[in-house]
mmCIF file of C-alpha atoms (C1' of nucleotides) in Angstrom:
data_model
loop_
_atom_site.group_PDB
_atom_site.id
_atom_site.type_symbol
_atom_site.label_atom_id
_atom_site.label_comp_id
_atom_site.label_asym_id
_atom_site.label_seq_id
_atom_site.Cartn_x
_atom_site.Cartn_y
_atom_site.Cartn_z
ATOM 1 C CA UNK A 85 -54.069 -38.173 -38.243
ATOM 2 C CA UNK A 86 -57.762 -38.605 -38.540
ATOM 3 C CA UNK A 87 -60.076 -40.999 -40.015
ATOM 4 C CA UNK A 88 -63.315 -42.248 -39.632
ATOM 5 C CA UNK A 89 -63.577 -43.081 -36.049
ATOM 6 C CA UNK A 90 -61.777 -39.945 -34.998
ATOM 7 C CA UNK A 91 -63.623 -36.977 -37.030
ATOM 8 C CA UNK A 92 -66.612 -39.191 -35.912
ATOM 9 C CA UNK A 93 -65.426 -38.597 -32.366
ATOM 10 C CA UNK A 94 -64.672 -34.759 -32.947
ATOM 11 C CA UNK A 95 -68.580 -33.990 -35.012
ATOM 12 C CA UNK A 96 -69.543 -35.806 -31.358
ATOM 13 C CA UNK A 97 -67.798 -33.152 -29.463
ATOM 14 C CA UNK A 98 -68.011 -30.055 -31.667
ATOM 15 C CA UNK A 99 -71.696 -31.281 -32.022
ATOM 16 C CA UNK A 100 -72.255 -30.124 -28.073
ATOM 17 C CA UNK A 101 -70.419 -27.434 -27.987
ATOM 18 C CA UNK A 102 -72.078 -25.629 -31.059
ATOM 19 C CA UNK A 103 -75.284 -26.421 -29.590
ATOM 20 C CA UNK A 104 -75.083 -24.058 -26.767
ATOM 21 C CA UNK A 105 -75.785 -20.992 -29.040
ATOM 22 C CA UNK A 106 -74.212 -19.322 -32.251
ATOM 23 C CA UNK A 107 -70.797 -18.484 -33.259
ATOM 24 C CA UNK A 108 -70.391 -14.735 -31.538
ATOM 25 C CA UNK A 109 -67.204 -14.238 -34.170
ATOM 26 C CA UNK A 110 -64.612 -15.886 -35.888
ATOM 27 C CA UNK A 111 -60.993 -15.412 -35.426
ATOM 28 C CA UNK A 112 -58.961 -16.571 -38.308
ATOM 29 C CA UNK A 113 -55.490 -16.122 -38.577
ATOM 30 C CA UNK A 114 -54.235 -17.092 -41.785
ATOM 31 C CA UNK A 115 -54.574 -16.621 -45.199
ATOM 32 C CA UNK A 116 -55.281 -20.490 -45.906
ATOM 33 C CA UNK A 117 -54.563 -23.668 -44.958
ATOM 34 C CA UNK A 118 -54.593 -26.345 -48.045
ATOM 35 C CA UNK A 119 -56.318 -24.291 -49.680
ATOM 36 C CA UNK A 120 -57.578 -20.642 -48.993
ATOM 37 C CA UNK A 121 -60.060 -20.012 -47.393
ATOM 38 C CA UNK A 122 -63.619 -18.726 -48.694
ATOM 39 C CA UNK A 123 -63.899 -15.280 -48.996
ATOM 40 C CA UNK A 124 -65.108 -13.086 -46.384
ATOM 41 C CA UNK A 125 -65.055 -16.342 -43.946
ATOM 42 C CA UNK A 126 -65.329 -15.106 -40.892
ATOM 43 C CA UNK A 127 -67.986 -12.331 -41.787
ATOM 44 C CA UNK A 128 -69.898 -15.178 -43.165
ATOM 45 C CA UNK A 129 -69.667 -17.457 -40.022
ATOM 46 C CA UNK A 130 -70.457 -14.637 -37.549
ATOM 47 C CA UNK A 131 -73.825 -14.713 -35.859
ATOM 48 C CA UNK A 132 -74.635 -18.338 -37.697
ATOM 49 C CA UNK A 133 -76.272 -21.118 -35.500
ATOM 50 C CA UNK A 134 -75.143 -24.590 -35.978
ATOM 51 C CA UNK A 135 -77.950 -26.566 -36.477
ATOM 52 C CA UNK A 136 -76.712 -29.719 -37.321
ATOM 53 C CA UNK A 137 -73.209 -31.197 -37.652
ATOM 54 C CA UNK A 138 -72.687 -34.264 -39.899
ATOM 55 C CA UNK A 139 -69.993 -36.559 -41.151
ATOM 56 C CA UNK A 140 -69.258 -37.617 -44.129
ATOM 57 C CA UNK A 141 -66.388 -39.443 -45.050
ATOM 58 C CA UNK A 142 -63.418 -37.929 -42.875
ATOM 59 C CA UNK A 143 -65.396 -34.479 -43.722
ATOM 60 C CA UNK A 144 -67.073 -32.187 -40.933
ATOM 61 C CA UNK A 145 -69.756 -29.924 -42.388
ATOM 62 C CA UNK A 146 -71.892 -27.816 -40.430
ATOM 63 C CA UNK A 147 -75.492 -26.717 -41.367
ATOM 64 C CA UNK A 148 -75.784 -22.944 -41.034
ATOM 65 C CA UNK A 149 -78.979 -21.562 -40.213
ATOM 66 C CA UNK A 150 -78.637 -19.423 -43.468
ATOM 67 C CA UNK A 151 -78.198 -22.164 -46.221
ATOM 68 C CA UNK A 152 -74.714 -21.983 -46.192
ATOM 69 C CA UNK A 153 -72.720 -25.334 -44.855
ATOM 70 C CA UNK A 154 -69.535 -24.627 -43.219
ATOM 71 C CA UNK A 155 -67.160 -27.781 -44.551
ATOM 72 C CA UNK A 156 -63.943 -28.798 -42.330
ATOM 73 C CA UNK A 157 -61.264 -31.466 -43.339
ATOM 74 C CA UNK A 158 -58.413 -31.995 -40.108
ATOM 75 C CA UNK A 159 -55.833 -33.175 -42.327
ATOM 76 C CA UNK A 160 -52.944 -35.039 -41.458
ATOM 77 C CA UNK A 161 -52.590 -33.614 -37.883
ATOM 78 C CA UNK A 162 -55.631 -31.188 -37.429
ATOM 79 C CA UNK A 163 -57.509 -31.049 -34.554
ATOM 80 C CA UNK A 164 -60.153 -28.994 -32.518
ATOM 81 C CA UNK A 165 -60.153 -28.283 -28.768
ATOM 82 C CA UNK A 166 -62.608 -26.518 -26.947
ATOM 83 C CA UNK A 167 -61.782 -23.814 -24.313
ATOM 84 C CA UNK A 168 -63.281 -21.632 -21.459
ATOM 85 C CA UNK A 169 -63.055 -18.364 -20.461
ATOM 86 C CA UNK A 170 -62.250 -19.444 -16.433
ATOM 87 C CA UNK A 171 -59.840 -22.076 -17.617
ATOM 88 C CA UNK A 172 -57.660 -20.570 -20.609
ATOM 89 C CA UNK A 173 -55.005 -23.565 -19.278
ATOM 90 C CA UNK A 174 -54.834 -26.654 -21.020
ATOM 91 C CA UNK A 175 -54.960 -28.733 -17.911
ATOM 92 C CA UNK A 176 -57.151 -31.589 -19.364
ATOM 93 C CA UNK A 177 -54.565 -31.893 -22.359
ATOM 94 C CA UNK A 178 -51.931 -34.849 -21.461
ATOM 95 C CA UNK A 179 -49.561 -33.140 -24.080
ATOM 96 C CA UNK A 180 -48.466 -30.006 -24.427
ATOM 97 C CA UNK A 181 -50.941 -27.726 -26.606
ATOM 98 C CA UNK A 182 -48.938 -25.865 -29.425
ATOM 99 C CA UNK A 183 -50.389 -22.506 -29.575
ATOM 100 C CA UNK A 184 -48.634 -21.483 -32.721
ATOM 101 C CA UNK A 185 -50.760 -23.707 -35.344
ATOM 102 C CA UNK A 186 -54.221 -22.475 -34.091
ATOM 103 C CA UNK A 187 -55.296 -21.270 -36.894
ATOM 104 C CA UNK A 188 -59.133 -20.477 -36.617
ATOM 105 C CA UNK A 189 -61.007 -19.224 -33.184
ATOM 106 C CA UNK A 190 -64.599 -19.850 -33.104
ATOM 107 C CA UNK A 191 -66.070 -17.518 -30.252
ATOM 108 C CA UNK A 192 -68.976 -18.699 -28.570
ATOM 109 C CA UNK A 193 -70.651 -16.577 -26.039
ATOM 110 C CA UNK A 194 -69.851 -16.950 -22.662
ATOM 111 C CA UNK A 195 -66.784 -17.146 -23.757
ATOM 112 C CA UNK A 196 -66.405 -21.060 -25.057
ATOM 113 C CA UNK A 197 -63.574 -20.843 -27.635
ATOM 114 C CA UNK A 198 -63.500 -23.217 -30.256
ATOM 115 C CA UNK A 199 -59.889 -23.484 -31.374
ATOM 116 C CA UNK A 200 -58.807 -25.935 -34.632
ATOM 117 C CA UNK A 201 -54.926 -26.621 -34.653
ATOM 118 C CA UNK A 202 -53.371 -28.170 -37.355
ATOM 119 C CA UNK A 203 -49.487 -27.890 -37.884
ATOM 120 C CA UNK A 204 -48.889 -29.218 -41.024
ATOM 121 C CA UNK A 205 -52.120 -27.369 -42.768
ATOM 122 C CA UNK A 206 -53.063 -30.164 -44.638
ATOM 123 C CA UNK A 207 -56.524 -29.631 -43.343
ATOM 124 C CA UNK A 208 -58.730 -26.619 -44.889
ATOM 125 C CA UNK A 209 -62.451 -25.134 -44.402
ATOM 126 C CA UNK A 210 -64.680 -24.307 -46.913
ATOM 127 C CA UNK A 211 -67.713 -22.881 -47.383
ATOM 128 C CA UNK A 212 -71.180 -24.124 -49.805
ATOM 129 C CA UNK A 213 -74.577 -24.022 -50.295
ATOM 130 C CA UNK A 214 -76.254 -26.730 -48.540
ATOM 131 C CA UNK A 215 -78.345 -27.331 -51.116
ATOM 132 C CA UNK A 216 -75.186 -27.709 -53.735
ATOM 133 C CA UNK A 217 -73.265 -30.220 -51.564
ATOM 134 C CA UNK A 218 -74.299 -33.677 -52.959
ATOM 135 C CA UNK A 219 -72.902 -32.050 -56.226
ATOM 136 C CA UNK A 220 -70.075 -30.431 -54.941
ATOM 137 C CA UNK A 221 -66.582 -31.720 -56.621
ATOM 138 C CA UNK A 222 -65.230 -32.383 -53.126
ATOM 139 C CA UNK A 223 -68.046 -35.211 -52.212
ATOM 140 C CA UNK A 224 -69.282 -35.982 -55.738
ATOM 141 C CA UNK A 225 -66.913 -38.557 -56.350
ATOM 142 C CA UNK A 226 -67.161 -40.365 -53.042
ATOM 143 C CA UNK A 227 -67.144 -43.632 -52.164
ATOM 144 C CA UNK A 228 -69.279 -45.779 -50.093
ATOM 145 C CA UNK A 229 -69.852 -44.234 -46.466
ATOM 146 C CA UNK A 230 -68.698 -47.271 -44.346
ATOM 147 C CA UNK A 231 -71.519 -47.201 -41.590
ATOM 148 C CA UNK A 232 -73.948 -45.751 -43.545
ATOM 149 C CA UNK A 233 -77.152 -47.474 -45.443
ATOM 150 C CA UNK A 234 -75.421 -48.158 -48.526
ATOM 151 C CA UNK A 235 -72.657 -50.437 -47.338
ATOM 152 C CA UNK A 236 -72.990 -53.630 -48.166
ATOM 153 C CA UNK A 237 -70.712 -56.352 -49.514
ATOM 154 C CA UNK A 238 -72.764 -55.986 -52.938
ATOM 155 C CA UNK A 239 -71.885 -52.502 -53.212
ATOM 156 C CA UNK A 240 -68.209 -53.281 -52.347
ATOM 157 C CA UNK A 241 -68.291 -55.693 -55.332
ATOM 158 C CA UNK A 242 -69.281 -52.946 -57.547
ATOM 159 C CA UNK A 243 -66.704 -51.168 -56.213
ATOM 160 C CA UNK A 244 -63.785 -53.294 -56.531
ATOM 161 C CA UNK A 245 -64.950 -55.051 -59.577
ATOM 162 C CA UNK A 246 -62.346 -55.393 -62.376
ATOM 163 C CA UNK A 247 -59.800 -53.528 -60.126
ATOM 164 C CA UNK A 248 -56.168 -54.569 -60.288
ATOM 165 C CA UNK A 249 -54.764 -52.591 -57.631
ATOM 166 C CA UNK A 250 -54.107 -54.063 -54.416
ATOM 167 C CA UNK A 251 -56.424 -54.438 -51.825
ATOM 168 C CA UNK A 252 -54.776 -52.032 -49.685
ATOM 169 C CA UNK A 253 -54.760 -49.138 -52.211
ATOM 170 C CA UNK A 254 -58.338 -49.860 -53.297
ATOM 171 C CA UNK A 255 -59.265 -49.546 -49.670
ATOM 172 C CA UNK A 256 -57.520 -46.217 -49.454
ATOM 173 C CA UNK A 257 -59.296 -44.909 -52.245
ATOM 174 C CA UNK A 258 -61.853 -42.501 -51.314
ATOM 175 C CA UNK A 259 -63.543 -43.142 -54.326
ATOM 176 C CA UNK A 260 -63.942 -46.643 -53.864
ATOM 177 C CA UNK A 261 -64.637 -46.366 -50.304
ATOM 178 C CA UNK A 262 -64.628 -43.517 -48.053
ATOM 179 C CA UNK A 263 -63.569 -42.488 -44.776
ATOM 180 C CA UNK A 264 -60.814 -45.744 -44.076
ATOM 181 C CA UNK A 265 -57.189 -44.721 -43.937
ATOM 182 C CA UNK A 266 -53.921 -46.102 -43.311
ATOM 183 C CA UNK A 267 -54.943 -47.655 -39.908
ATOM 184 C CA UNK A 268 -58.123 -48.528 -40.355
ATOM 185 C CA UNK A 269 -57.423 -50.590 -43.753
ATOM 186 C CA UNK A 270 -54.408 -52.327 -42.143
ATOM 187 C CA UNK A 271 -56.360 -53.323 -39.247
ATOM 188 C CA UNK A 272 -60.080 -54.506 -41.385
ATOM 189 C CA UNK A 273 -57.156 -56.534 -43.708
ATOM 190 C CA UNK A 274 -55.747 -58.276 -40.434
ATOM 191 C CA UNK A 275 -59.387 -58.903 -39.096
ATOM 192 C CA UNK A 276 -60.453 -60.491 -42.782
ATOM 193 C CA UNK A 277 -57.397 -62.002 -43.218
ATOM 194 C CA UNK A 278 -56.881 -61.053 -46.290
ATOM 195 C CA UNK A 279 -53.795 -59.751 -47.880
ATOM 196 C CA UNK A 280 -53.232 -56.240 -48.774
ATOM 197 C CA UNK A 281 -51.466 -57.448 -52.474
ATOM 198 C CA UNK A 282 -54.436 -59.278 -53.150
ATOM 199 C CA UNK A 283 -55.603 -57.912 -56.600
ATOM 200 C CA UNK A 284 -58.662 -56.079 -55.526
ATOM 201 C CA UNK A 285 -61.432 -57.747 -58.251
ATOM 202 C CA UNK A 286 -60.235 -61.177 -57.198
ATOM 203 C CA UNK A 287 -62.732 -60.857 -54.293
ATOM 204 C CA UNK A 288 -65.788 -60.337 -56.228
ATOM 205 C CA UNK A 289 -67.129 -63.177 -58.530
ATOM 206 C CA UNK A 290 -67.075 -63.524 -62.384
ATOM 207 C CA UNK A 291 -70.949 -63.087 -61.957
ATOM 208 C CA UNK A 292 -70.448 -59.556 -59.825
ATOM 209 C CA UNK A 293 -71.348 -61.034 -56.300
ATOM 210 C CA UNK A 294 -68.946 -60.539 -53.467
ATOM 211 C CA UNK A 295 -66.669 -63.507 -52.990
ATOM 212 C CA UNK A 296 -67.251 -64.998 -49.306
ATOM 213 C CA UNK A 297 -64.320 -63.088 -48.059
ATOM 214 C CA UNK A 298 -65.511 -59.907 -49.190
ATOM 215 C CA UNK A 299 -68.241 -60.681 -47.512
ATOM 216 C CA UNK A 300 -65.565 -61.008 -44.406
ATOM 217 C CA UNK A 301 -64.070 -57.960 -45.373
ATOM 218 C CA UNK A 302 -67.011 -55.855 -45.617
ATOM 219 C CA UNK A 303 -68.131 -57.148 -41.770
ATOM 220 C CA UNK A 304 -64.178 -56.210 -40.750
ATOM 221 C CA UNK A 305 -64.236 -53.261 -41.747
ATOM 222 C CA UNK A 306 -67.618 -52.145 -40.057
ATOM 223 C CA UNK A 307 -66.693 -53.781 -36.928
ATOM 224 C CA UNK A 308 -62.984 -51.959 -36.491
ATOM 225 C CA UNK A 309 -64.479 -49.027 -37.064
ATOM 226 C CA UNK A 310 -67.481 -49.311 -34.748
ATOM 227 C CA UNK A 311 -64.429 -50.667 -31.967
ATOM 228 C CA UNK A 312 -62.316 -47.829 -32.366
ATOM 229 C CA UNK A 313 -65.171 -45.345 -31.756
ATOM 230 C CA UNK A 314 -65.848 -46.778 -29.282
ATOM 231 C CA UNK A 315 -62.447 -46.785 -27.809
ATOM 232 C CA UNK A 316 -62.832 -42.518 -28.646
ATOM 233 C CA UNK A 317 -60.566 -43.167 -31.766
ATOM 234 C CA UNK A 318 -56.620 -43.887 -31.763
ATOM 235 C CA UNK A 319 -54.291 -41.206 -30.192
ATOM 236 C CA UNK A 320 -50.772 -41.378 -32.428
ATOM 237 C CA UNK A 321 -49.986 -37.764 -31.774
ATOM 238 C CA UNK A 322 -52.776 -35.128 -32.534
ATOM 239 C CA UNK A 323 -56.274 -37.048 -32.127
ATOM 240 C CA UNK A 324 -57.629 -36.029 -28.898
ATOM 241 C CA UNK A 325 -61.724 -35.812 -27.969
ATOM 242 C CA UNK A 326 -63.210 -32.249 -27.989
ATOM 243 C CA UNK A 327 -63.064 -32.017 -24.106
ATOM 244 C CA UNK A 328 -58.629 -32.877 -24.404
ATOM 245 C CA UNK A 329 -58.961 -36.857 -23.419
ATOM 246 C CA UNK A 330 -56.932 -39.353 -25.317
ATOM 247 C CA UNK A 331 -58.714 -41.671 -27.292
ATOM 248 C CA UNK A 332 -57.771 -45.357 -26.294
ATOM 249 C CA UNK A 333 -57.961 -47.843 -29.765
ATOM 250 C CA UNK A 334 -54.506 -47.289 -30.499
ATOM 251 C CA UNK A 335 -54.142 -50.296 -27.532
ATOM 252 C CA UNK A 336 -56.235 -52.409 -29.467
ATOM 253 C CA UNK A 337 -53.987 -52.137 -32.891
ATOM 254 C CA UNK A 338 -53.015 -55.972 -34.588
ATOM 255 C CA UNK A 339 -51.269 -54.569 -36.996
ATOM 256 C CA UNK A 340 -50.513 -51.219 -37.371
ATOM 257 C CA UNK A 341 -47.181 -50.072 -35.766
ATOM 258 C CA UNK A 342 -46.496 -53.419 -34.867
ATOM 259 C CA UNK A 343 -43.707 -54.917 -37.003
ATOM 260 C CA UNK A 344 -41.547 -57.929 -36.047
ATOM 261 C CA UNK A 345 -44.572 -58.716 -33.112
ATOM 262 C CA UNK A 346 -46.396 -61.713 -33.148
ATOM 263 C CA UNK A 347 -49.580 -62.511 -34.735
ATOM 264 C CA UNK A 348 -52.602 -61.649 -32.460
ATOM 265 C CA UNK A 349 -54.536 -64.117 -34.517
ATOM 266 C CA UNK A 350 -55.148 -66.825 -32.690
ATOM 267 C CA UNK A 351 -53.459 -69.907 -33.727
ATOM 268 C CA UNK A 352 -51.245 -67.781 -35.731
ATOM 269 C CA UNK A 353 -47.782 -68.426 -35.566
ATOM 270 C CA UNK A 354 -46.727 -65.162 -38.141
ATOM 271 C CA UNK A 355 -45.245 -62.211 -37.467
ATOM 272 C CA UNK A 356 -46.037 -58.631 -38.044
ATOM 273 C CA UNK A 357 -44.059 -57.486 -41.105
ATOM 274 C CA UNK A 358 -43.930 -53.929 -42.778
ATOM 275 C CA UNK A 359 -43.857 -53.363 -46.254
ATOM 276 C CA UNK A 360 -44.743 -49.867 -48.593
ATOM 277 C CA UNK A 361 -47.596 -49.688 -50.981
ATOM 278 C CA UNK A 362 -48.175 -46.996 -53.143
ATOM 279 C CA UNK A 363 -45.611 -44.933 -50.699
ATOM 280 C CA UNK A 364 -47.583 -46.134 -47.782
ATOM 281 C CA UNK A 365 -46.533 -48.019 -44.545
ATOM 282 C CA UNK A 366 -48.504 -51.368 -44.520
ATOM 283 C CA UNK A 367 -48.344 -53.887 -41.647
ATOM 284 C CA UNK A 368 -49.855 -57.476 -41.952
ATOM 285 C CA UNK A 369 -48.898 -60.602 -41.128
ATOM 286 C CA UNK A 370 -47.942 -62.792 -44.073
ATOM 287 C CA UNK A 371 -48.891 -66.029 -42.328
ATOM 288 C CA UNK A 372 -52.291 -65.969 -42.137
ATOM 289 C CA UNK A 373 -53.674 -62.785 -44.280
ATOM 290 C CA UNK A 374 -54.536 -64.666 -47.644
ATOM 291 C "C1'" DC I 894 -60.293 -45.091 -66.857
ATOM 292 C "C1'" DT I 895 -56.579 -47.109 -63.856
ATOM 293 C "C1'" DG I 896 -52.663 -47.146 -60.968
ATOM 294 C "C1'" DT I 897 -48.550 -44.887 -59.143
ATOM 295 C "C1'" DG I 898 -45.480 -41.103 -57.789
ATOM 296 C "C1'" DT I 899 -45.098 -36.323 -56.162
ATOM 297 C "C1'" DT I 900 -46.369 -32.643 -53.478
ATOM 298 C "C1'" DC I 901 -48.144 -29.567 -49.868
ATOM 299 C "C1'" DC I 902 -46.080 -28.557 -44.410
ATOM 300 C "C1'" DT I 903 -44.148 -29.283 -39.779
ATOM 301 C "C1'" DG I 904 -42.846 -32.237 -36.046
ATOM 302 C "C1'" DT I 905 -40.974 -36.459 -34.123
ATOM 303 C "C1'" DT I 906 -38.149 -40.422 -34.099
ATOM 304 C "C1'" DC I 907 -34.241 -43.129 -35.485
ATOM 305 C "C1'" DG I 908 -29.524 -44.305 -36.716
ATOM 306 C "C1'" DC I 909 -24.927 -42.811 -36.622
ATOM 307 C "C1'" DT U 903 -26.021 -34.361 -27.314
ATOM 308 C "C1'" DG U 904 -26.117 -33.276 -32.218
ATOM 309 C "C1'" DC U 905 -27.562 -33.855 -36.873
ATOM 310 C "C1'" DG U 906 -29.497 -35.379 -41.043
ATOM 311 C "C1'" DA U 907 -32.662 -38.785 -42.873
ATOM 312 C "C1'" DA U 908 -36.798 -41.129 -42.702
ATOM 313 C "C1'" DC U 909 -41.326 -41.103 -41.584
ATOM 314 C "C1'" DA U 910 -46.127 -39.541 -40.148
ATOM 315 C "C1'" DG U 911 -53.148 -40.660 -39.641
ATOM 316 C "C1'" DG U 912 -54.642 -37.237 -46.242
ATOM 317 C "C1'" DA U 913 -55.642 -36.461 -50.804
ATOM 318 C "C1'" DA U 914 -55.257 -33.393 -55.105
ATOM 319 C "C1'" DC U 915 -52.719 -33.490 -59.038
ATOM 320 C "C1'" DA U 916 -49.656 -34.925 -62.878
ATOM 321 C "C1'" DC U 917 -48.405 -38.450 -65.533
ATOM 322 C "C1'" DA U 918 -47.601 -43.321 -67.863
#
DNA sequence: CTGTGTTCCTGTTCGC
DNA sequence: TGCGAACAGGAACACA
């Protein structure tokens, strides 16, 4: 379910919530998710302040006040939602709330629940040193962080230099870049038009610079993502916002889920077409993505 | 090193 | 309506 725009919607959410005083306790109800988790979790999170809750990537982690950084992935179809003690219903929640796949409780005093739901446990929570993160195996071989300093179509070109993969799979690549899924590299491709079966190096120059339409690309992909938080992220099934509200960039899609449609492009007289990449759905339009 | 296929798990949608 | 197949936003891992 999530990327980029969406755990950058949740960390806005969560971000509140854990501001309003420490975890009291943690509930956690399963062995593991992906993976299992740390030992002695819970013990470990109970009576921790959050004092700061960053992104990176399509990771959560949460500074602890005791050196420790509480990391969260969501997954394919995790998600958090935040509850009350006066209003245990799920009123705000357009869809129904499945109670049987919350999997860890984060009590709050005054009795603000913070629940994370994933059904398909593809998600998992870890715990590190804060100081050992930038070495830690699961954000040592990162890519560049899309909005962050760093990006810049120079350091895509370093990237994507020499590969022969398709655009579309370099894109997905967390190592090449990190935090764009399925969605997201669809619609940046669309927005560039360039095609997803375009050998990756061919947009960076025999001398190592970025091609002009990497140049494209690399504005493309900042500006969908900056759009779709904007929009609160795109609701396909799980992504809601912290406080149960539907995000709304799913409307704004060109591509994605749109097979056999019409071009959006103006001037474009393609259609949408769907074709699988490395096992992966992608949608472009043939016509003018180049 | 690079690229691709498989796998984890459950829920929803689609075609017959 | 029922039922199996296909598919779903991720990414670690095995392998050619």
């Amino acid at each position: 379910m999530p990327e980029l725009p969406e755990v950058e919607i949740v960390r806005r959410g969560l971000e509140r919530v854990f501001a309003r005083g420490p975890i009291a306790r943690v509930e956690q109800r399963r062995h593991a998710l992906r993976f299992a988790f740390p030992e002695g979790f819970a013990k470990r999170l109970a009576g921790r302040r959050v004092q700061s809750l960053r992104r990176r990537a399509k990771y959560l982690i949460a500074d602890l006040d005791d050196q420790q950084a509480l990391i969260m992935h969501l997954g394919m179809s995790g998600s958090f939602r935040v509850e009350r003690a006066a209003e245990p219903s799920s009123l705000h929640h357009p869809l129904r709330v499945d109670r049987a796949h919350d999997h860890v409780v984060f009590h709050l005093d005054g009795g603000i629940r913070v629940i994370y739901n994933d059904p398909r446990r593809f998600g998992f929570m870890s715990l590190a040193l804060r100081a050992d993160l930038s070495s830690h195996p699961l954000f040592a071989g990162l890519g560049i962080e899309p909005l962050g300093p760093d990006m810049s179509a120079a350091a895509l070109a370093a990237a994507l230099s020499g590969r022969k993969a398709g655009l579309k799979s370099a894109l997905l690549d967390q190592r090449t870049i990190a935090g764009l899924g399925n969605i997201y590299v669809c619609e940046a491709l669309h927005r560039a038009k360039l095609s997803p079966l375009r050998a990756a190096g061919n947009l960076v120059a025999a001398t190592g610079k970025p091609k002009p339409a990497l140049v494209r690309l690399k504005a493309a992909i900042q500006e969908v993502l900056r759009d779709a938080i904007d929009a609160g992220g795109s609701s396909l099934r799980n992504h809601r916002q912290t406080d149960g509200s539907l995000g709304k960039f799913q409307h704004s899609f060109r591509v994605y889920g749109r097979e056999g449609e019409a071009c959006a492009a103006p001037g474009c007289r393609g259609r949408i077409v769907r074709i699988v990449q490395a096992g992966r759905s992608t949608f472009f339009c043939d016509a003018c993505q180049k």
